[in-house]
Coordinates of C-alpha atoms in Angstrom, one line a residue:
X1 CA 1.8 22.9 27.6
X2 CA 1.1 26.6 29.3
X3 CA 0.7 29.2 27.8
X4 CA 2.6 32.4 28.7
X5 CA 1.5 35.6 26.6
X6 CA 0.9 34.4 23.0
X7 CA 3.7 31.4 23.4
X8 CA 3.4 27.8 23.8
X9 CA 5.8 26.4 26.4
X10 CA 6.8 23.5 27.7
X11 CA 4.8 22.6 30.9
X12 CA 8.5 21.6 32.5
X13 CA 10.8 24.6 31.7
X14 CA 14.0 22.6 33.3
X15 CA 13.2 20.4 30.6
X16 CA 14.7 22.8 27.8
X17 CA 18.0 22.1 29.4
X18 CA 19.0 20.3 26.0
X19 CA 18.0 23.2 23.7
X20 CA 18.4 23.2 20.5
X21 CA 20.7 25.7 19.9
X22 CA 23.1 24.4 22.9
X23 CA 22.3 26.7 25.4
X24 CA 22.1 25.9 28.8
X25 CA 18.3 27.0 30.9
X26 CA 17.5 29.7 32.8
X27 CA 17.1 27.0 35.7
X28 CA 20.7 25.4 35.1
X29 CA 22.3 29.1 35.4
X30 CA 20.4 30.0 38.3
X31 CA 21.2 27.3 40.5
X32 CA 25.2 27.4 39.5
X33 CA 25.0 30.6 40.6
X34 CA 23.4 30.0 43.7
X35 CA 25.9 27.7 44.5
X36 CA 28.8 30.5 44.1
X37 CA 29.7 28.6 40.3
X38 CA 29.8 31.1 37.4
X39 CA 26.9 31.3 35.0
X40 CA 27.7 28.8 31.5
X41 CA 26.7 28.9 28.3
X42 CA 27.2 26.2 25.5
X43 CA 25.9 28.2 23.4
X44 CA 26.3 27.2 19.1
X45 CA 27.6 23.9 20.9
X46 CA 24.9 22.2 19.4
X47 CA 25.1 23.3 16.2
X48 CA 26.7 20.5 13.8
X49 CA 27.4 20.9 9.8
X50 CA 25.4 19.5 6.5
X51 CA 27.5 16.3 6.3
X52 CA 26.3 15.4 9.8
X53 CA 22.6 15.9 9.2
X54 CA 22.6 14.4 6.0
X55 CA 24.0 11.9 8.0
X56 CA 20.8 11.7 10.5
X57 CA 18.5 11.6 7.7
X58 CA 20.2 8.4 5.8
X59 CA 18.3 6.3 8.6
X60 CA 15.0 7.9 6.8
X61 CA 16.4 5.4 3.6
X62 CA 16.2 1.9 6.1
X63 CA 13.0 3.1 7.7
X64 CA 11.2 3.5 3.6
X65 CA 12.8 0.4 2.2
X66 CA 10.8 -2.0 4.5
X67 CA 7.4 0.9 4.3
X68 CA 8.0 0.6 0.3
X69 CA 7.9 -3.4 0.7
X70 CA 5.0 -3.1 3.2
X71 CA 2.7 -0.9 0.8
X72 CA 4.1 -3.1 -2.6
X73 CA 3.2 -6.4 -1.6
X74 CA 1.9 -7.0 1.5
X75 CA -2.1 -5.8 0.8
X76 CA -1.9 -8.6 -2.2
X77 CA -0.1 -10.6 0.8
X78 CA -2.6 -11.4 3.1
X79 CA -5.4 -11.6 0.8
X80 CA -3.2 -14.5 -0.2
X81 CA -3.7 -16.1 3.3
X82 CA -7.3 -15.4 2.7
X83 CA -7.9 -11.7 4.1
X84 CA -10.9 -10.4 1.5
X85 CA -10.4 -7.3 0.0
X86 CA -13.2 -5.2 2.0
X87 CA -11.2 -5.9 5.3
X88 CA -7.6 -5.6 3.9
X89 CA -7.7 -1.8 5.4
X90 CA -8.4 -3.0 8.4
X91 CA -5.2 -4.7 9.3
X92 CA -3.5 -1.0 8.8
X93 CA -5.2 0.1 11.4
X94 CA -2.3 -1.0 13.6
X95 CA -0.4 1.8 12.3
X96 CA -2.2 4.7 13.2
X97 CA -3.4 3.4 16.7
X98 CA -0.2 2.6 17.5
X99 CA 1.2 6.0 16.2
X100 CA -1.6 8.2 18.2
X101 CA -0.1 7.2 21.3
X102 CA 3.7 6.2 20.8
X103 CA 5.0 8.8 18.9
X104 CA 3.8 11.6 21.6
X105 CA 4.9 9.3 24.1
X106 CA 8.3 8.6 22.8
X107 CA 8.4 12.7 21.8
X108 CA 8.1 13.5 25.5
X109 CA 10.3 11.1 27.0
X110 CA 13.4 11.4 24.7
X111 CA 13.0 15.6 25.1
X112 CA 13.6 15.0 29.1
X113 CA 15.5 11.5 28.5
X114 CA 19.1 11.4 30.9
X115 CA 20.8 9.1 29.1
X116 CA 24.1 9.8 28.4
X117 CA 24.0 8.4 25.3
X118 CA 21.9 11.2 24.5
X119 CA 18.2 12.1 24.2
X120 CA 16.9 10.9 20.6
X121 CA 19.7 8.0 19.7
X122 CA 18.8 5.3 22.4
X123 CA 15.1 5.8 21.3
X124 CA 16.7 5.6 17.6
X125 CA 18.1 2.0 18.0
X126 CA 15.1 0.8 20.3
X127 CA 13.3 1.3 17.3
X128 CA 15.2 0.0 14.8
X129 CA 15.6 -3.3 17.1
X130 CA 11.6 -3.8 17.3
X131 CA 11.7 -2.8 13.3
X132 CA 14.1 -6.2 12.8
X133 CA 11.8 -8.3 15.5
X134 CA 8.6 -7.0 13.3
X135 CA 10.1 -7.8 9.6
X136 CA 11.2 -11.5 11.1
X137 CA 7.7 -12.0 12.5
X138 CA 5.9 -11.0 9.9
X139 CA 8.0 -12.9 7.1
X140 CA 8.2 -16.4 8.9
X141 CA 4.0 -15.7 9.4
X142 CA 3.5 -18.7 7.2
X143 CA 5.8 -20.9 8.5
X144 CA 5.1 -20.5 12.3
X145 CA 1.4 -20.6 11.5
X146 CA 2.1 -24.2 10.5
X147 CA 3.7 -25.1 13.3
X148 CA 0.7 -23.9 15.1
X149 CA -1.2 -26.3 13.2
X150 CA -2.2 -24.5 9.3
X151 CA -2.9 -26.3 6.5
X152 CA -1.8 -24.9 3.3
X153 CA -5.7 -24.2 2.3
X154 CA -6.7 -22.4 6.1
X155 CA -4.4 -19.9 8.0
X156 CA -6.3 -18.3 10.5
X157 CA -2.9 -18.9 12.7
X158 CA -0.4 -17.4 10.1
X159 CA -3.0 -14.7 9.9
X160 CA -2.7 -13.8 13.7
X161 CA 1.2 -14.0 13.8
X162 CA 1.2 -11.7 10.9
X163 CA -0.8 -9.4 12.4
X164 CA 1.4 -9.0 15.5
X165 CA 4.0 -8.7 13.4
X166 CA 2.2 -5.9 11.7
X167 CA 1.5 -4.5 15.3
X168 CA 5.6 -5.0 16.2
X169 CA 6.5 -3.6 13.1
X170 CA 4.6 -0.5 13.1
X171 CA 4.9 0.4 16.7
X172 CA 8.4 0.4 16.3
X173 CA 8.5 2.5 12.8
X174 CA 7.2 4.9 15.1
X175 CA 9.2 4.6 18.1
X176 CA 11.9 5.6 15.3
X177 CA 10.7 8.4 13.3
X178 CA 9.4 10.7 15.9
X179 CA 13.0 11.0 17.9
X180 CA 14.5 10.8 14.2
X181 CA 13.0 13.8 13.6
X182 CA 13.1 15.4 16.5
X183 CA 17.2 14.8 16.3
X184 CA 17.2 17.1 12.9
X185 CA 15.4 19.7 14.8
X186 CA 18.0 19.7 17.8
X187 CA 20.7 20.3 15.5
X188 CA 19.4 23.0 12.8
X189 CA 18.0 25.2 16.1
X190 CA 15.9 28.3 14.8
X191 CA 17.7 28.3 11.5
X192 CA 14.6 27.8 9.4
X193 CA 17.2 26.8 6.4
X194 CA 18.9 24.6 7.9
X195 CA 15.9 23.2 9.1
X196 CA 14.5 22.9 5.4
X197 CA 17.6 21.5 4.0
X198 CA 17.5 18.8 7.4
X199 CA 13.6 17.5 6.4
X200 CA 14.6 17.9 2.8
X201 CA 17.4 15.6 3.4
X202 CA 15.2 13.2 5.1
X203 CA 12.6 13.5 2.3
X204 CA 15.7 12.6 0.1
X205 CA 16.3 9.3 2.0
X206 CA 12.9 8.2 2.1
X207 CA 12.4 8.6 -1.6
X208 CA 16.2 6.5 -1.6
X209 CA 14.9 3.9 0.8
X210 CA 10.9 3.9 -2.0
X211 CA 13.4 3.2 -4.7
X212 CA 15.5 0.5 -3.5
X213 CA 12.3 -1.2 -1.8
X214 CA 9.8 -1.0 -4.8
X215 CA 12.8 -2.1 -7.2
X216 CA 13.0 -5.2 -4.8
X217 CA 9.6 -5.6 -4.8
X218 CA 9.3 -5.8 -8.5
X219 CA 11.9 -8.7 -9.1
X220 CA 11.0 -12.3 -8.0
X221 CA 14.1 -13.9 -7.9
X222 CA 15.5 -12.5 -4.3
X223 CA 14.6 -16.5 -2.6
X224 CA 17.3 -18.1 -4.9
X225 CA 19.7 -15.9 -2.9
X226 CA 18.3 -17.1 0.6
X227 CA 17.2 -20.1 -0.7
X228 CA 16.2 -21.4 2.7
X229 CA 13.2 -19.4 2.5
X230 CA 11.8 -21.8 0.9
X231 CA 9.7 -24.2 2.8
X232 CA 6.3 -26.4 2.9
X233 CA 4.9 -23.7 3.8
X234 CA 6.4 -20.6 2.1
X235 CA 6.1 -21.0 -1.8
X236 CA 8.0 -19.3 -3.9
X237 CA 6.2 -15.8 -3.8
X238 CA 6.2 -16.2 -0.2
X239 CA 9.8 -16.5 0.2
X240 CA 10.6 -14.1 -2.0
X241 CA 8.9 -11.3 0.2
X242 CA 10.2 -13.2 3.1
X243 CA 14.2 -12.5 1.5
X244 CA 13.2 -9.2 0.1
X245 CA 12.4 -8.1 4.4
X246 CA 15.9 -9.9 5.4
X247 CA 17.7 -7.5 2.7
X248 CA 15.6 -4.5 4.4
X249 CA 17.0 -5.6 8.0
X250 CA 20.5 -5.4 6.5
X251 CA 19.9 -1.7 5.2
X252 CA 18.2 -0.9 8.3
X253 CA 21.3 -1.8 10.3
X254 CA 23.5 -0.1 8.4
X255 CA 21.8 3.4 8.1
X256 CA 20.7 3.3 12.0
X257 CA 24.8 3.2 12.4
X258 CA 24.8 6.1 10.2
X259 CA 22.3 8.1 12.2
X260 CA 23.4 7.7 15.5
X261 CA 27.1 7.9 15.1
X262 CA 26.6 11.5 13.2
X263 CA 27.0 13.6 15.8
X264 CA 27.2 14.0 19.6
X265 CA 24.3 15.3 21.8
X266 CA 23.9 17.3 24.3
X267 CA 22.8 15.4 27.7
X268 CA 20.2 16.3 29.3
X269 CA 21.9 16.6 32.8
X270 CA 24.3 18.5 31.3
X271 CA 28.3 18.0 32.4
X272 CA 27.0 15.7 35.0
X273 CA 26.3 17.8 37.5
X274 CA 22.6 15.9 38.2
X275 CA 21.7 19.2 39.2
X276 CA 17.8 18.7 37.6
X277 CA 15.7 16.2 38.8
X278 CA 12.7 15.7 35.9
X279 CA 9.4 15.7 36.8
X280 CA 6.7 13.1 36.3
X281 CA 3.9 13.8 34.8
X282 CA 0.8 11.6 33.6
X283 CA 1.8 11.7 29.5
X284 CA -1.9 11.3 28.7
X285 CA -2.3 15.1 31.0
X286 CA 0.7 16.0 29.4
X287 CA -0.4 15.4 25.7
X288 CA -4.1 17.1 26.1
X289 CA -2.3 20.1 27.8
X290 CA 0.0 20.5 24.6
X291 CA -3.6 20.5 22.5
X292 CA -5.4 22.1 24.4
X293 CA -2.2 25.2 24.1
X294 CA -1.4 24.9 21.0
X295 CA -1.0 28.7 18.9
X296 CA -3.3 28.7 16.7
X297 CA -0.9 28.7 13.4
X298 CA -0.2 25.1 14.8
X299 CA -3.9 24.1 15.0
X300 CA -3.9 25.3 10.5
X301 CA -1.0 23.1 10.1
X302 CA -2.4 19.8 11.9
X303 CA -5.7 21.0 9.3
X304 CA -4.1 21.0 6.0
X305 CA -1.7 18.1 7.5
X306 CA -4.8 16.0 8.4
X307 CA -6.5 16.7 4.6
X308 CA -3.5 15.7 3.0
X309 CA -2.8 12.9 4.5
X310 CA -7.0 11.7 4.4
X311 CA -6.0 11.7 0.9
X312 CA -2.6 10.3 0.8
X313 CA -4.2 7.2 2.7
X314 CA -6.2 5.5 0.2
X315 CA -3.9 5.4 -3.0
X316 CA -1.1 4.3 -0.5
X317 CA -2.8 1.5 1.2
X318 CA -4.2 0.1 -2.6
X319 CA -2.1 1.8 -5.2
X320 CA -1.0 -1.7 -6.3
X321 CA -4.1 -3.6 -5.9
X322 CA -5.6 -0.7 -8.3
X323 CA -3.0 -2.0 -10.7
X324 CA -3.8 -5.2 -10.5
X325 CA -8.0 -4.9 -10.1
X326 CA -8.9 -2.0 -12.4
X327 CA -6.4 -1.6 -14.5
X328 CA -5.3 -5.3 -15.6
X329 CA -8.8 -6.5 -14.5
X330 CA -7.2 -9.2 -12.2
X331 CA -8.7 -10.9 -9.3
X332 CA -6.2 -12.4 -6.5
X333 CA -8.9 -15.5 -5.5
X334 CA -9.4 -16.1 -8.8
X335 CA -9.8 -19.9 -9.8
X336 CA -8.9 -19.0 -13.2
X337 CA -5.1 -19.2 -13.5
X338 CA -4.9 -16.5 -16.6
X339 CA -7.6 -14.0 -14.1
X340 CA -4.7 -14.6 -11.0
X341 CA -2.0 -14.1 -13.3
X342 CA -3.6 -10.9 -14.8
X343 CA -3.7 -9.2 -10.9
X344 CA 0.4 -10.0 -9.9
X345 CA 1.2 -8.9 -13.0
X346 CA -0.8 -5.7 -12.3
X347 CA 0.9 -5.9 -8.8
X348 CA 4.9 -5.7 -10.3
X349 CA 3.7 -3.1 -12.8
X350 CA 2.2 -1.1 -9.8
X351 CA 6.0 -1.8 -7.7
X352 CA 7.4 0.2 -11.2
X353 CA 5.3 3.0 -10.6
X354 CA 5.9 3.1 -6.8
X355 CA 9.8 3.0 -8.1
X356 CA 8.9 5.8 -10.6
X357 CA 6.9 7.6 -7.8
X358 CA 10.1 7.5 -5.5
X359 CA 12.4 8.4 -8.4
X360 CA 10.5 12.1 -9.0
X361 CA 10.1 12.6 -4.6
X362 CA 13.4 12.3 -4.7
X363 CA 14.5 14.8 -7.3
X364 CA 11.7 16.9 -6.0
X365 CA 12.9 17.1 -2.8
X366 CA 15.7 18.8 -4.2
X367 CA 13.9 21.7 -5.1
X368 CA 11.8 22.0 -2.1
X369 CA 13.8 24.5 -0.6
X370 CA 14.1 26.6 -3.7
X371 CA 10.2 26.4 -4.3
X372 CA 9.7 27.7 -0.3
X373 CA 11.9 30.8 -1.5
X374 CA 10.3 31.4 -4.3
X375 CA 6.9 31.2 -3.6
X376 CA 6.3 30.6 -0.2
X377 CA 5.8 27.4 1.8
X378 CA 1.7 27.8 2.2
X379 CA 1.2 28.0 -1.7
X380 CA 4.4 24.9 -2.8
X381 CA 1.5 23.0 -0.6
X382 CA -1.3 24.2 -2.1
X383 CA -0.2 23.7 -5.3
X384 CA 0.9 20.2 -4.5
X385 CA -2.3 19.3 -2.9
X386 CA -4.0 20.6 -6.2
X387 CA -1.7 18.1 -8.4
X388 CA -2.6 15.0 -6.0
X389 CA -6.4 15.8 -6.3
X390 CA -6.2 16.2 -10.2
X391 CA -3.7 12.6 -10.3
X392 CA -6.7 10.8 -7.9
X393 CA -9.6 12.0 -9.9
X394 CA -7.6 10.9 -13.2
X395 CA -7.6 7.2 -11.2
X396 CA -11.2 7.6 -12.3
X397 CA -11.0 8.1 -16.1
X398 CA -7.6 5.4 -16.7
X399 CA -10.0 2.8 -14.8
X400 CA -12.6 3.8 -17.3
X401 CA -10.7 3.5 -20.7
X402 CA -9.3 0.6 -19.0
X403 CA -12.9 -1.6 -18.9
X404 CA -14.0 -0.1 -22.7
X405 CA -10.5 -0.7 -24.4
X406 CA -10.3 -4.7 -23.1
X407 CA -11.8 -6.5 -25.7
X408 CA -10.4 -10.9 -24.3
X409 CA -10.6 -12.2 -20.9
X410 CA -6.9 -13.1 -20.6
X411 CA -5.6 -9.7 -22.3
X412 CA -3.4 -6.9 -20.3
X413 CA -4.6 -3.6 -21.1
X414 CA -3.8 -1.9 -23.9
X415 CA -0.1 0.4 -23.6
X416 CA -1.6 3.9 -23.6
X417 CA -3.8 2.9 -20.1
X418 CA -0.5 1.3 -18.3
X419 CA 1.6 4.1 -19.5
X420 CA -1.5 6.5 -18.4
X421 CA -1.0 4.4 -15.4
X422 CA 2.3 4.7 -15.0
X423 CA 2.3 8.8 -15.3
X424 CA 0.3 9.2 -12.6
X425 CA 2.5 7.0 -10.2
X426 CA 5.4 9.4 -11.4
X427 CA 3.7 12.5 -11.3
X428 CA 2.3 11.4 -7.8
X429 CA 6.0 11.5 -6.6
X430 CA 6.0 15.9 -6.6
X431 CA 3.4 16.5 -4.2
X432 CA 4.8 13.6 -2.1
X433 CA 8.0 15.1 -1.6
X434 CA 6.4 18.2 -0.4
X435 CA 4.2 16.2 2.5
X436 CA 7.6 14.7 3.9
X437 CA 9.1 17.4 4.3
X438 CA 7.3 21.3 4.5
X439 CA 4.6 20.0 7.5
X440 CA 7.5 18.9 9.6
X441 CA 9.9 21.9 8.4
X442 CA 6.8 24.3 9.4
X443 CA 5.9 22.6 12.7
X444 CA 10.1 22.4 14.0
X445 CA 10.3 26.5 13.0
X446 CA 6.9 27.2 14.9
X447 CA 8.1 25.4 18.1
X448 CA 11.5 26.4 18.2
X449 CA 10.0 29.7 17.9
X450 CA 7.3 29.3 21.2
X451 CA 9.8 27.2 23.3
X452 CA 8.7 23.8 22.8
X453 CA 9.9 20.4 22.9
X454 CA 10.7 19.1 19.6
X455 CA 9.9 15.6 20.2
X456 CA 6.3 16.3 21.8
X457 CA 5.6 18.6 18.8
X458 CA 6.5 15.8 16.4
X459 CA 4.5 13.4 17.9
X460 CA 1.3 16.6 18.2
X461 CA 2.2 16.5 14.6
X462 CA 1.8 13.0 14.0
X463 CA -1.8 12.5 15.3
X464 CA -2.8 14.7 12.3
X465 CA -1.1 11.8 10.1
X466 CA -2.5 8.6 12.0
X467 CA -6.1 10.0 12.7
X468 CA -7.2 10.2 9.2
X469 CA -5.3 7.1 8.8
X470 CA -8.0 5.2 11.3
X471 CA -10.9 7.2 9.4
X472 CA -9.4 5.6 6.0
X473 CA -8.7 2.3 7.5
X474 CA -12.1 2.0 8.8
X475 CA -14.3 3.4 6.2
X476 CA -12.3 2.7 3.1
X477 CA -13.4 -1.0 2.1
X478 CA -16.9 -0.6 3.7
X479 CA -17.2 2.4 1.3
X480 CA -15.8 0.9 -1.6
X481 CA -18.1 -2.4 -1.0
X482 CA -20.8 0.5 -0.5
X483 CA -20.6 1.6 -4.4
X484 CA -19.7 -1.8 -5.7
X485 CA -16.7 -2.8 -4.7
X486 CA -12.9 -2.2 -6.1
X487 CA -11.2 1.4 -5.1
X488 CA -12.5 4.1 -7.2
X489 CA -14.9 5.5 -4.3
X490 CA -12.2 5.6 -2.1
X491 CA -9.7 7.7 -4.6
X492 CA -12.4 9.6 -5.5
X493 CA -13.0 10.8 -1.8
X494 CA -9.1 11.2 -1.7
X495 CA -9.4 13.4 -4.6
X496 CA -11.9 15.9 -2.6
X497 CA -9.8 15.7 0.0
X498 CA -6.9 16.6 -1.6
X499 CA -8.7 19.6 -3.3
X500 CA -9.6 20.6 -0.1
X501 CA -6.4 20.4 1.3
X502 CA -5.1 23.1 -1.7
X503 CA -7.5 25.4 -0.7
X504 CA -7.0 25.1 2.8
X505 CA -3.4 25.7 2.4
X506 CA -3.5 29.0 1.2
X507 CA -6.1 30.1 3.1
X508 CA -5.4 29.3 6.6
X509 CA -1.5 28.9 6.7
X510 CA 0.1 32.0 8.3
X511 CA 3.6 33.1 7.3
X512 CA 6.5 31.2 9.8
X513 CA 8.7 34.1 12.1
X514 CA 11.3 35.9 10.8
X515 CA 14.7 34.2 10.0
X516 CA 17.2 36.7 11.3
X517 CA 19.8 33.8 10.5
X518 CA 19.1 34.1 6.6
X519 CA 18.6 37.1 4.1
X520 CA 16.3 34.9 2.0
X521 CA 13.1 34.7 4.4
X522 CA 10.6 32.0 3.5
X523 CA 7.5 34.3 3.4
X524 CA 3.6 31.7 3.2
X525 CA 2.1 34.1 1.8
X526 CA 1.4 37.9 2.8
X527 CA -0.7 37.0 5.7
X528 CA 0.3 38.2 8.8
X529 CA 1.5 35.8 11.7
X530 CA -1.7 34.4 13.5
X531 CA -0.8 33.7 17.7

């Protein structure tokens, strides 16, 4: 990106020729008029109503399902094929590497993309096709790992196929979001409400698509539906995740259709006349120019982004597996049946929370845009933060009461510690409404404001999410085997981070521009706005 005055701008102006509000580019208007045509405008062209994003954002709900099914069952799933707990993290680190490069990637293709399809929706659907390739990948693992030549006591080979699977899968979550996204931000324009109400919508979806996937998580009984999942080698827990992914592929299908029939977009060669010819550029130059540019109220977002999410990380990737370790004292490997029993049973309790969790993000994100009014965007974070670092370090004290209140080997814990439990899964659902939705409403007002692409800036804004992903990924079980195993250390670091996060919040964050669309101006805080 180049920097012109105290605004970040996209390195290839033509580009903008898709803007957000509609309007056609200085460049466009200057060569029609060198060519004796008058000077257009599309202006408000662009502009589409609530129905229509809400629409969008439903994808958000396909997306979640198969995430909620990914952090419910598959960390107890490929310790079952014999991963050990200290290098479970380890296969997430697909995620994030995946996600550092492909979502800027995708962000700065589908900003100068000539389809005439659009810019964002042919993205949209290539995604949502790997997605499907991923989920069918990873749920026949077992079975195709046979026909390599398993047994049903060693599966190195399943493990592989599962974790290209893993790779497919999310590689191509992120081929989606980022130009998912991006879309909402072409349609709400500089309208910072709008563009609250668009993320809030999508924050709505996602805690829709948590629901529905934890729910099917929980229950055990989705293989008698497909009962072909079934096989010599796919038992019955196996086959259950395996029909609980073939459901998601159904829901994915349908809310992609949603999403990309909502609305028409503007081409980027605009009414054909192939006027523009894009430039090509090295995306790695491209992507340290656009950090190396970035205002500096973009540089405090990605900081408070990155602290939340370093403590986001942790409870996500073993929220369940806390369940089932710590709280019911379970152990996955176990040889004793009652000790195995005690963990899955932990597990489906921990799918309620998760379900619980997505119940309150949901409702909260309802309120999101209220709260920003209210209070201001930098301290609805802060204050968010502060509730996630307070639920992490009560992870501590419920793990606690939970090993002096069992008093037999084969006991579940006693009600007060799974309802304990349970409260801090729900309560956990508030501040996670607020990290799907204010970063990305905050980052889509500051580029509009400077000129930038939308889809580059989501993907900028994304490497604040995957880095401290990696970190987590690579340090949590070697930290955790560090103080003795299980995942206390880990939630407690999560718990710092979090705090952190809070303070960092209202601190750092500067106030967004002014709305001139709206008479209720989101103010973060009484700082003034930092270049």
């Amino acid at each position: 990106m180049e920097k012109q005055g105290t605004k970040w701008k996209d390195p290839h102006p033509r580009r903008q020729m898709n803007h957000p509000r509609g309007q056609t580019t200085r460049g466009t208007s200057t060569m029609r008029e060198q060519n004796g045509l008058p000077r257009k405008s599309n202006k408000g062209k662009n502009r589409v109503p609530i129905s229509a994003l809400i629409q969008v954002a439903s994808v958000a709900a396909g997306v979640q399902f198969g995430w909620a099914l990914q952090l419910s069952l598959l960390t107890p799933y490929v310790q079952e094929l014999g991963i050990p707990h200290a290098w479970a993290s380890l296969i997430w680190l697909c995620g994030p590497i995946s996600g550092m490069f492909v979502q800027p990637i995708v962000g700065h293709y589908s900003d100068g993309c000539t389809s005439r399809y659009g810019r964002r929706r042919p993205f949209i659907v290539a995604g949502a096709t790997s997605i499907v390739l991923g989920i069918l990948t990873i749920g026949f693992s077992a079975d195709l790992g046979f026909l390599l030549g398993d047994t049903l006591v060693s599966r190195p080979r399943a493990i592989f196929v599962f974790v290209l699977g893993f790779w497919i899968l999310d590689l191509a979550n992120n081929v989606l979001q980022g130009p998912c996204r991006a879309l909402l931000a072409d349609f709400t324009g500089k309208d910072q409400r709008r563009t609250r109400r668009a993320n809030a919508f999508f924050s709505l979806f996602m805690a829709l698509g948590n629901v529905l996937g934890y729910a099917t998580g929980a229950y055990s009984g989705w293989w008698r539906i497909f009962p072909f999942t079934v096989t010599s080698a796919c038992n019955v827990a196996c086959a259950n995740l395996k029909a609980a992914f073939l459901l998601g592929i159904m829901l994915l299908a349908f809310t992609t259709f949603l999403s990309v029939t909502a609305a028409s977009e503007i081409p980027y060669e605009e009414e054909g006349e192939g006027l523009i010819e894009v430039e090509s550029e090295a995306m790695l130059f491209e992507l340290i120019g656009a950090l190396r540019d970035l205002p500096r109220s973009m540089w405090y977002i990605l900081l408070v982004t990155a602290l939340t999410w370093i403590a986001w990380f942790p409870f996500l990737l073993f929220d369940t597996d806390w369940m089932g370790r710590e709280v019911f004292r379970g152990e996955p490997s176990s040889l004793d049946p009652l000790v195995s029993k005690r963990y899955y049973d932990g597990v489906h309790m921990g799918s309620l929370g998760l379900m619980l969790n997505s119940l309150v993000l949901g409702l909260f994100s309802l309120c999101i845009d209220f709260l920003c009014r209210k209070l201001g965007s930098k301290y609805v974070w802060g204050l968010a933060n502060m509730v996630m670092a307070a639920c992490f370090a009560g992870t501590a004290v419920i793990t606690a009461i939970a090993k002096r209140t069992a008093t037999t080997a084969d006991e579940a814990p006693v009600p007060i510690v799974t309802y304990a439990a349970l409260a801090v899964f729900a309560i956990l659902g508030a501040p996670l409404a607020v990290t799907f939705s204010v970063p990305y409403s905050l980052t889509a007002t500051f580029t509009e404001k400077v000129g930038g692409g939308q889809g580059l800036s989501m993907g900028v804004l994304n490497l604040s999410v995957v880095l401290p992903q990696i970190v987590v990924s690579l340090g949590a079980g070697s930290w955790d085997e560090i103080f003795g195993g299980g995942n206390m250390p880990a939630f407690l670091l999560a718990a710092g981070a979090a705090f952190c996060g809070s303070i960092a919040a209202v601190l750092v964050l500067p106030r967004p521009p002014s709305d001139p669309r709206s008479s209720n101006r989101v103010l973060l805080g009484h700082s003034s706005p930092i270049p």
